PDB file of C-alpha atoms in Angstrom:
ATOM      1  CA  UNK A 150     -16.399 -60.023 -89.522  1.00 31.00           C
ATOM      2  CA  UNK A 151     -16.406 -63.571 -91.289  1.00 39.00           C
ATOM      3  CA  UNK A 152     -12.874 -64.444 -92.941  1.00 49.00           C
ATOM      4  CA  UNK A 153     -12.694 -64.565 -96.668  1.00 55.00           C
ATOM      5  CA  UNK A 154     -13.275 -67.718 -97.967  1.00 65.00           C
ATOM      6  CA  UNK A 155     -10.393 -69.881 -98.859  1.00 85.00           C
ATOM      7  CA  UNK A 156     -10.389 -70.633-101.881  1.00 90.00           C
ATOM      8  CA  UNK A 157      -8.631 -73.856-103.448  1.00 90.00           C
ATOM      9  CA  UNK A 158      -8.590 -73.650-107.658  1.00 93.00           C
ATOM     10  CA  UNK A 159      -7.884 -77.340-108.543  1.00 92.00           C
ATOM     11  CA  UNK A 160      -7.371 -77.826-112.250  1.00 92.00           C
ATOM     12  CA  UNK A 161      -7.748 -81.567-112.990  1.00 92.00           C
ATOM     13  CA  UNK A 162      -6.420 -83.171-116.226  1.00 88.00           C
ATOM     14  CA  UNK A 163      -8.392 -84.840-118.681  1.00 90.00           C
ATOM     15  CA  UNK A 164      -6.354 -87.924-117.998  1.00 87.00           C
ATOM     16  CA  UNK A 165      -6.780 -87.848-113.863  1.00 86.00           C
ATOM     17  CA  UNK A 166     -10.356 -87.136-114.667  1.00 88.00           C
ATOM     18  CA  UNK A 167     -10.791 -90.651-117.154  1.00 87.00           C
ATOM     19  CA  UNK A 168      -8.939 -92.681-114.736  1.00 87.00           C
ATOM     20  CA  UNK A 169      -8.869 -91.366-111.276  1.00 86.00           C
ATOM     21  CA  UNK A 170     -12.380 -89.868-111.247  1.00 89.00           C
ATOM     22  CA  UNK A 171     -13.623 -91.578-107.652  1.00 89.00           C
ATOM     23  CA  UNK A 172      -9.992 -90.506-105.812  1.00 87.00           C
ATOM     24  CA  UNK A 173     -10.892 -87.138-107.214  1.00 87.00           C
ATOM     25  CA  UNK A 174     -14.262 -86.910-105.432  1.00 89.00           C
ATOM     26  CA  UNK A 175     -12.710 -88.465-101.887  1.00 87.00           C
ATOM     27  CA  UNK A 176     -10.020 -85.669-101.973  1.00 85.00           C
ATOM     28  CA  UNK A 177     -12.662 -82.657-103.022  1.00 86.00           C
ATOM     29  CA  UNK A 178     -14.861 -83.905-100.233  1.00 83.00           C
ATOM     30  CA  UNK A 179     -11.786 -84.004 -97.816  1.00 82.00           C
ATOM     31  CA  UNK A 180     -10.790 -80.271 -98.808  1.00 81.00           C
ATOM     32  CA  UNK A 181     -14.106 -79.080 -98.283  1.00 80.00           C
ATOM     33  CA  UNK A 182     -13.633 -80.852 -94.597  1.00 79.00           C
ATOM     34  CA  UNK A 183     -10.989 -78.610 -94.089  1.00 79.00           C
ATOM     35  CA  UNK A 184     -12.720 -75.960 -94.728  1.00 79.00           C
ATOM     36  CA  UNK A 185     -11.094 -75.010 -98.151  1.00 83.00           C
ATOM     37  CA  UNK A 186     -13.791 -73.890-100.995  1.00 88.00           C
ATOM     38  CA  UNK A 187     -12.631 -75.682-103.715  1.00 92.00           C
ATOM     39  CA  UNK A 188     -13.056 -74.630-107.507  1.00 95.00           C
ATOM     40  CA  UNK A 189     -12.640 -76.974-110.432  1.00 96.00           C
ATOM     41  CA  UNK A 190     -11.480 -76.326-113.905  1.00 96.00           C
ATOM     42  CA  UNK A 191     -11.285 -79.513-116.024  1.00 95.00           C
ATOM     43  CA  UNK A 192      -9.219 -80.238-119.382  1.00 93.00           C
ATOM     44  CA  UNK A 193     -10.249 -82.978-121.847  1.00 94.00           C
ATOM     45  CA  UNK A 194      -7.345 -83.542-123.970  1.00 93.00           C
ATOM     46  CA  UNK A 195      -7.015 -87.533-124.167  1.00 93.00           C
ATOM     47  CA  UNK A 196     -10.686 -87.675-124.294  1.00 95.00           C
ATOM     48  CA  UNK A 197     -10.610 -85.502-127.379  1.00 96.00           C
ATOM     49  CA  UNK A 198      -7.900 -87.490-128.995  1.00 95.00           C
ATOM     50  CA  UNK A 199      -9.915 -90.651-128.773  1.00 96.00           C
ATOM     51  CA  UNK A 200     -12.796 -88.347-130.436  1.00 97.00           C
ATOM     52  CA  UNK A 201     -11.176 -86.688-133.383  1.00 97.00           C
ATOM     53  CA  UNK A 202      -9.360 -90.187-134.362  1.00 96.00           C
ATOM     54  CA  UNK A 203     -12.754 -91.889-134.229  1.00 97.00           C
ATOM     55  CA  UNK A 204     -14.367 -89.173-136.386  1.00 97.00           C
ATOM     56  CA  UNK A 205     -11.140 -89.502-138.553  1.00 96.00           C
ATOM     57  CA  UNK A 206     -10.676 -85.601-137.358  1.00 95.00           C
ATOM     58  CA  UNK A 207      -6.531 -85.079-137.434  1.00 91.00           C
ATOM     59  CA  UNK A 208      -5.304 -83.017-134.781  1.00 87.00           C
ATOM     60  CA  UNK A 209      -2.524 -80.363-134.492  1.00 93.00           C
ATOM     61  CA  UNK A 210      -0.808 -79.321-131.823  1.00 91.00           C
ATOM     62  CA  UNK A 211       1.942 -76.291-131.668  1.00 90.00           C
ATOM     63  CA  UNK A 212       3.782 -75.771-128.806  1.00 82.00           C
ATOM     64  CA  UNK A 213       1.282 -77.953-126.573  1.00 82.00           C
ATOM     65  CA  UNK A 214      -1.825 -75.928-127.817  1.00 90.00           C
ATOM     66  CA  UNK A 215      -4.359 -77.484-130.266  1.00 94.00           C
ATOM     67  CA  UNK A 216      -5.031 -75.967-132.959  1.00 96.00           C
ATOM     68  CA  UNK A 217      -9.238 -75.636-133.200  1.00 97.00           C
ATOM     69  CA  UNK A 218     -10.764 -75.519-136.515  1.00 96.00           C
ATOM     70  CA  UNK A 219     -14.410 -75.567-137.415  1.00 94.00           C
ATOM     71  CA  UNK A 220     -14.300 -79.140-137.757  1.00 94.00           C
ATOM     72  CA  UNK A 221     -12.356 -79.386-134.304  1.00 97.00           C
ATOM     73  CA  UNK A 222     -14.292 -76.959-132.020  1.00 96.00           C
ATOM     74  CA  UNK A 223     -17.461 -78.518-132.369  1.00 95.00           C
ATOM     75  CA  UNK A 224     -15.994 -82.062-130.701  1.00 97.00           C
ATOM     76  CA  UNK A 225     -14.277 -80.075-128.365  1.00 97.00           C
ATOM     77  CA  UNK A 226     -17.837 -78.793-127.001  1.00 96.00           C
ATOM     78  CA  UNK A 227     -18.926 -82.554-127.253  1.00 97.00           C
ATOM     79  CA  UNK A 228     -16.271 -83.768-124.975  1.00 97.00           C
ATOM     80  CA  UNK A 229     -16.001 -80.674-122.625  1.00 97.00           C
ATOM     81  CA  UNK A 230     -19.626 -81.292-121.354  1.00 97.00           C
ATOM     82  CA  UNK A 231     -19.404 -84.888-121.152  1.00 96.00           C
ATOM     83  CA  UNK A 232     -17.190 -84.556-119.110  1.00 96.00           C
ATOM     84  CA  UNK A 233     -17.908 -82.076-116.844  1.00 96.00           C
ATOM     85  CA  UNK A 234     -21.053 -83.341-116.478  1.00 96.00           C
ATOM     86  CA  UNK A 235     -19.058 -86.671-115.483  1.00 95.00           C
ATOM     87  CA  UNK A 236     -17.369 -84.701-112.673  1.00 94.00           C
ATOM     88  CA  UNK A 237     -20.714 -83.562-111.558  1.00 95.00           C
ATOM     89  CA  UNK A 238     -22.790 -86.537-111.496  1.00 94.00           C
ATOM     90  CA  UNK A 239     -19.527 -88.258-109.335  1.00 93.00           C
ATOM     91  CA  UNK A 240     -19.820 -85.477-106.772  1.00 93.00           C
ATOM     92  CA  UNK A 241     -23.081 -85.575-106.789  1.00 93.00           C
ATOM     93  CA  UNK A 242     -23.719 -89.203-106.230  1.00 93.00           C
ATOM     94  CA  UNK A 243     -21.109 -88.352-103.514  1.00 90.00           C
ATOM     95  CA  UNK A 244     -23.801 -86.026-102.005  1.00 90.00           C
ATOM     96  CA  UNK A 245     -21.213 -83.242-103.093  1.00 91.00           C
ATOM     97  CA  UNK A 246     -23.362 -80.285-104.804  1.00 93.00           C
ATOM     98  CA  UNK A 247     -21.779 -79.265-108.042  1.00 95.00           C
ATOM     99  CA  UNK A 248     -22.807 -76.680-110.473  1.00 96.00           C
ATOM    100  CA  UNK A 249     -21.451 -76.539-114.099  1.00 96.00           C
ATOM    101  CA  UNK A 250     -19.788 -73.524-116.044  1.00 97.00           C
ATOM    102  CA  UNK A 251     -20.022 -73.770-119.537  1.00 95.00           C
ATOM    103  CA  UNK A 252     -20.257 -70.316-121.097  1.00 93.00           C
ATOM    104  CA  UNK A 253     -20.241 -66.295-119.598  1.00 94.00           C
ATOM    105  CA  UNK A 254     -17.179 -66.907-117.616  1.00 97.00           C
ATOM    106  CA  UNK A 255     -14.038 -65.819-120.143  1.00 98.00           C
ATOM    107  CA  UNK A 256     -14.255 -63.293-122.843  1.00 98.00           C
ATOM    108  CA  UNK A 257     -11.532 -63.644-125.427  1.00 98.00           C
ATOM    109  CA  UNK A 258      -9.471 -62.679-128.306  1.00 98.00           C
ATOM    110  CA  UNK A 259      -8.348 -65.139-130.807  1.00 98.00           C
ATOM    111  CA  UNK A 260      -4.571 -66.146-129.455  1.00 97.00           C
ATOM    112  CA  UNK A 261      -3.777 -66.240-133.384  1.00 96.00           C
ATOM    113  CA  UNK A 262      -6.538 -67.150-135.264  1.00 96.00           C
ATOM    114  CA  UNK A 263      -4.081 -67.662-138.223  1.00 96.00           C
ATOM    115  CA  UNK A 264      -1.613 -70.631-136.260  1.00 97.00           C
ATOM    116  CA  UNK A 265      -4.224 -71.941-133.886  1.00 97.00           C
ATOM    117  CA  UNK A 266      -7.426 -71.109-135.021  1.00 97.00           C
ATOM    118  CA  UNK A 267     -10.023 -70.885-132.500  1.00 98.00           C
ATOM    119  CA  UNK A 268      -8.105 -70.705-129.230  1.00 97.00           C
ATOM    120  CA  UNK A 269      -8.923 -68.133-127.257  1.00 97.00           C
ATOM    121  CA  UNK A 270      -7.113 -65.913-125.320  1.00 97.00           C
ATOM    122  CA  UNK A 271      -8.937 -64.636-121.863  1.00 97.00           C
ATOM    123  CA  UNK A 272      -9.252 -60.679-121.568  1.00 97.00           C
ATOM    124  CA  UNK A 273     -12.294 -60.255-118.913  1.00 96.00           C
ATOM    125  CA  UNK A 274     -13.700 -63.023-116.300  1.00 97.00           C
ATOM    126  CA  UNK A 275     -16.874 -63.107-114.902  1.00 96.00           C
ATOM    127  CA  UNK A 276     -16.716 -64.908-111.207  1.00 95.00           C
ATOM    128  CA  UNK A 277     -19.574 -63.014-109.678  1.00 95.00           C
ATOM    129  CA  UNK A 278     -21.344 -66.058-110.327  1.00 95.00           C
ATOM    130  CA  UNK A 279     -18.822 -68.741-109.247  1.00 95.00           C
ATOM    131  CA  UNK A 280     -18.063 -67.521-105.935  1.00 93.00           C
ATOM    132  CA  UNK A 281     -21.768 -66.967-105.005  1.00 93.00           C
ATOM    133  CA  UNK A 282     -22.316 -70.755-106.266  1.00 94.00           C
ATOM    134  CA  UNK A 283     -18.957 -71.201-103.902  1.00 91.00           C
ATOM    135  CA  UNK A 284     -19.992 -69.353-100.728  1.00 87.00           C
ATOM    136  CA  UNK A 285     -24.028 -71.283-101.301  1.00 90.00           C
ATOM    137  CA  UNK A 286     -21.813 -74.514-100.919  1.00 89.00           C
ATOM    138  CA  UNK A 287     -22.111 -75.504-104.542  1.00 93.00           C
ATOM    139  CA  UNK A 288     -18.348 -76.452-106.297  1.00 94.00           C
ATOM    140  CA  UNK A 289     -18.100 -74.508-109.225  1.00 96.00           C
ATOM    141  CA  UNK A 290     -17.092 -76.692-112.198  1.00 97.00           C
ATOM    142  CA  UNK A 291     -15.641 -74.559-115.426  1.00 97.00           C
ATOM    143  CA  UNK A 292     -15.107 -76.031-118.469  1.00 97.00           C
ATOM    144  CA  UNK A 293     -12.094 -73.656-119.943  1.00 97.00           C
ATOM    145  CA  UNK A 294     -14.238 -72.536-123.128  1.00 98.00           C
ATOM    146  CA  UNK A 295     -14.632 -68.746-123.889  1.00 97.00           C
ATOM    147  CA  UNK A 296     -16.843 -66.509-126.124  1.00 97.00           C
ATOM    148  CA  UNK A 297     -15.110 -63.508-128.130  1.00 97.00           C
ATOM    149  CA  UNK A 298     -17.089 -60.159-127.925  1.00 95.00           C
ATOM    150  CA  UNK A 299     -19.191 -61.286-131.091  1.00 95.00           C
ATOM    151  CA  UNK A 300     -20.729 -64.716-129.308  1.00 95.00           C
ATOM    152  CA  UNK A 301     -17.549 -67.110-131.369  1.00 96.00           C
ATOM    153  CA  UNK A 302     -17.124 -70.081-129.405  1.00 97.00           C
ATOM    154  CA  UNK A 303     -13.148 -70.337-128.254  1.00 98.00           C
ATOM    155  CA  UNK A 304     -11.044 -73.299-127.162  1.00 97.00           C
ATOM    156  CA  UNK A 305      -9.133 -72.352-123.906  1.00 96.00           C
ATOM    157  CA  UNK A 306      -6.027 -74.067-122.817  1.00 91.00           C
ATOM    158  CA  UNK A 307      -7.213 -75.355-119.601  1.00 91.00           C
ATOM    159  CA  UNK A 308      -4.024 -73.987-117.648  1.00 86.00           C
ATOM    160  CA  UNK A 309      -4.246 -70.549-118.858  1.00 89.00           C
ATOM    161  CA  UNK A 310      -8.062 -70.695-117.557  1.00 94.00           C
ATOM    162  CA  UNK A 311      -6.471 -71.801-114.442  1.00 91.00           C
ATOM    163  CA  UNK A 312      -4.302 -68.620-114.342  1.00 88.00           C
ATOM    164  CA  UNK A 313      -6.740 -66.422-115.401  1.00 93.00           C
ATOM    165  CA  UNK A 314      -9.742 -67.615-112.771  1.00 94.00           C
ATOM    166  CA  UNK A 315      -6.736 -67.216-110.081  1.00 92.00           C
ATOM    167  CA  UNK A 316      -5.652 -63.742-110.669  1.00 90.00           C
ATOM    168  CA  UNK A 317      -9.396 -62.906-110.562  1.00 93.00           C
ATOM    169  CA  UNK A 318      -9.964 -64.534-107.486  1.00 91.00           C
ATOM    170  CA  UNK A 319      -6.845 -64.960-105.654  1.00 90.00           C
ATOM    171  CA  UNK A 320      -7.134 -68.709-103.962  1.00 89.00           C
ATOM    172  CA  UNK A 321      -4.998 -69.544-101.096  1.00 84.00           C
ATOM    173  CA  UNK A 322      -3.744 -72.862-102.997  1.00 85.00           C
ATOM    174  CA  UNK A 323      -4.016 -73.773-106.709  1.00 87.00           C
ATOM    175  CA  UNK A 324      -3.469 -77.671-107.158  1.00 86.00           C
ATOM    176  CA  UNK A 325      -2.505 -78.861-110.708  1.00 82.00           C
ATOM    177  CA  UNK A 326      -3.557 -82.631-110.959  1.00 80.00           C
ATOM    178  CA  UNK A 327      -1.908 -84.428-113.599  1.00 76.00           C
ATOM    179  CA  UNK A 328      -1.050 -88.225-114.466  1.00 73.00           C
ATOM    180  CA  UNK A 329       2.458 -87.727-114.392  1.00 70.00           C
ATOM    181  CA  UNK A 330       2.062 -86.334-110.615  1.00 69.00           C
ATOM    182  CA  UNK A 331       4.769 -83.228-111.027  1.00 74.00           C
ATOM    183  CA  UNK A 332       8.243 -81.980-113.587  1.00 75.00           C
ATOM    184  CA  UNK A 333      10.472 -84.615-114.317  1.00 76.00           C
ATOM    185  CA  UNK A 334      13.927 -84.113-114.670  1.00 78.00           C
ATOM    186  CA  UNK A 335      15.709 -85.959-118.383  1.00 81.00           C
ATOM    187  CA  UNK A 336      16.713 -88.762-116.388  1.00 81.00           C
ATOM    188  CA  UNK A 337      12.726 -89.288-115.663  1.00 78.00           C
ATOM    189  CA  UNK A 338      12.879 -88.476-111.872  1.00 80.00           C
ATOM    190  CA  UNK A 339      10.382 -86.112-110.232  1.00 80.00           C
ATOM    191  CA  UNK A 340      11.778 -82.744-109.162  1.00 80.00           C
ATOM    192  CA  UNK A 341      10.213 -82.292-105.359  1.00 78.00           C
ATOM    193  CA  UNK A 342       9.912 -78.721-105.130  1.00 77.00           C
ATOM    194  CA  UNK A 343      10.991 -75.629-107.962  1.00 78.00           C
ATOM    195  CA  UNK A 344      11.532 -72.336-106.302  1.00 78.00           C
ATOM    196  CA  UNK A 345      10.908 -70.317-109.567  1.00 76.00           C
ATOM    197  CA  UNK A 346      12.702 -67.141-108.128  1.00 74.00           C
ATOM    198  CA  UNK A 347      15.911 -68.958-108.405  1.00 80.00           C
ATOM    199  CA  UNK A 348      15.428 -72.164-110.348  1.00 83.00           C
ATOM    200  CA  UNK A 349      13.115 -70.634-113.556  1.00 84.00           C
ATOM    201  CA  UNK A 350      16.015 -69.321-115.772  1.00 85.00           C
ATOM    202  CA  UNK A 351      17.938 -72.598-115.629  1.00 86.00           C
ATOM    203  CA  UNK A 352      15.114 -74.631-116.127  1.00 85.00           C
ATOM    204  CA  UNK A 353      13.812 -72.569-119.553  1.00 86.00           C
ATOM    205  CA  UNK A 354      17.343 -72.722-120.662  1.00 88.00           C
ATOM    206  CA  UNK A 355      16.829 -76.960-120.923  1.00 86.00           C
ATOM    207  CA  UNK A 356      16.438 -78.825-123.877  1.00 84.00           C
ATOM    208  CA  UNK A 357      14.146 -81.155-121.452  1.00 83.00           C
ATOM    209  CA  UNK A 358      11.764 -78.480-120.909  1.00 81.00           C
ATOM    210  CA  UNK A 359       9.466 -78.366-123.688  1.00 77.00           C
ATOM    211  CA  UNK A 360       5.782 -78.890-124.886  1.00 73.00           C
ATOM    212  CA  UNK A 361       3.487 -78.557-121.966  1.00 72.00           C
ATOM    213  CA  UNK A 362       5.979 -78.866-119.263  1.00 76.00           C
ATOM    214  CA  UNK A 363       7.320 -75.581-120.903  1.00 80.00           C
ATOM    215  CA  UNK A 364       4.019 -73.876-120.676  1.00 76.00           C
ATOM    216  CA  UNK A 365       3.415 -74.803-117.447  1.00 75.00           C
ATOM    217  CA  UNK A 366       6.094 -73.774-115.591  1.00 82.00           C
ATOM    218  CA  UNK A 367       5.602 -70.106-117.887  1.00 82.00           C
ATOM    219  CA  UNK A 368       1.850 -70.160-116.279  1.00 77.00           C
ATOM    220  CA  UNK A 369       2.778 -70.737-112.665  1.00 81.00           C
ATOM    221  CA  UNK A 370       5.762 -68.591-112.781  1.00 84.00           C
ATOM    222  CA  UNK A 371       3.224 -65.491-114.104  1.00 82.00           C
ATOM    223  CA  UNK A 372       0.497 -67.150-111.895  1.00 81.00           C
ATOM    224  CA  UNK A 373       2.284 -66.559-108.727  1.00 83.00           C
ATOM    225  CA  UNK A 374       4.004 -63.131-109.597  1.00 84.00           C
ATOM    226  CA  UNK A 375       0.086 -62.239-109.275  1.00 80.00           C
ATOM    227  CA  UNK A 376      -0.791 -63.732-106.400  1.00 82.00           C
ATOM    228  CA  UNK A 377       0.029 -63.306-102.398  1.00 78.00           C
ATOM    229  CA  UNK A 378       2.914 -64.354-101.061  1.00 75.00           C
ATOM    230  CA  UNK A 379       1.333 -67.208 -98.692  1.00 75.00           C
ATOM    231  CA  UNK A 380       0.046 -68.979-102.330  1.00 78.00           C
ATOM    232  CA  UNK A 381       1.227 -72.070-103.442  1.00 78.00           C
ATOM    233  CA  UNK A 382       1.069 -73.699-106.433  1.00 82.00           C
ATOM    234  CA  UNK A 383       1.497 -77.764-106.277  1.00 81.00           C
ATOM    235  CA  UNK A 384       1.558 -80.367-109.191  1.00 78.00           C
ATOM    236  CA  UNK A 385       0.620 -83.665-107.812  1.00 75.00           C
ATOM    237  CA  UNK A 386      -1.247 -86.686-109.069  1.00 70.00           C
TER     238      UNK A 386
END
């Protein structure tokens, strides 16, 4: 029998993707090399800053989730293509295959339609799809956008999509990329490694910890309790 494939999920900022888009392809390319199947789920938040302040849209955020109105979700279905279809056409040109996932992959709820509007929450994935695309040597690209049961459009925070498409299909390594590289400590220096069965509680219980650095470590700590022991989780830039 063939081994399961080992999957990679490698969730890539929106700020790694504006400004570190060609080291991105090199290292994709290299994991493939090592025989790793790699799956990409992209954010877009810097890229929709720029786009709501040009279109004189104000945006919200609550603890490190935007809040989506009417007005907002249609940019953020602008940006989210642009630039996955940026990510593709770099692999591509890299002789990579990509394939894009826009839509059918998370079904939602609204998170609270009342404080954040359209932001979805994920209650069923569809990966049939992604790991044939996967296993044909394609890299699956997914934007982190949802539909509720009714066909509404949802916002996704890019790392819960990461944790959801991981429980689903249980990767070997999940790889956070992110400008900042990793947690930083208040005196700004990175912390090398968190072991989050003895290190979570203290770390929640810091004034330090907040925003997305806060929901982060919440994700990976629930990411991992669902996931073999051999995974890892890494945040690198």
């Amino acid at each position: 029998t063939t081994s399961p494939h080992r999957f990679a999920i490698i969730k890539i900022g929106g700020g790694v993707l504006a400004d570190n888009l060609e080291d991105i392809v090199k290292s994709i390319t290299f994991m493939q090399n090592l025989d790793l199947v790699p799956i990409l789920v992209h954010g877009a938040g810097p890229q929709l800053d720029q786009v709501l302040a040009q279109n004189d849209v104000c945006t919200i955020k609550i603890d490190g989730i935007r809040v989506t109105t009417d007005k907002v979700i249609k940019f953020v279905r602008q940006v989210m293509y642009e630039e996955s279809h940026k990510l593709m056409d770099a692999l591509e040109a890299n002789n990579v295959k990509a394939r894009a996932f826009h839509h059918g992959v998370f079904e939602c709820t609204y998170l609270d339609q009342d404080k954040y509007g359209f932001v979805g929450k994920p209650e069923t994935i569809n990966t049939d799809n992604i790991v044939r695309a996967a296993k044909n040597g394609s890299i699956p690209i997914i934007t982190p956008l949802g539909e509720t049961n009714t066909g509404q459009m949802m916002n996704i925070n890019a790392d819960t999509a990461t944790q959801t498409l991981a429980k689903a299909i249980q990767p070997q390594k999940i790889v956070f990329l992110t400008p900042s590289g990793g947690i930083w400590d208040q005196h700004g220096r990175n912390i090398p490694a968190v072991n989050l069965a003895t290190d979570y509680s203290h770390f929640m219980k810091q004034s330090w910890v907040e925003g997305g650095m806060r929901i982060k470590l919440t994700e990976i700590k629930s990411l991992l309790e669902g996931l073999p022991d051999n995974s890892s989780v890494s945040i690198t830039s």
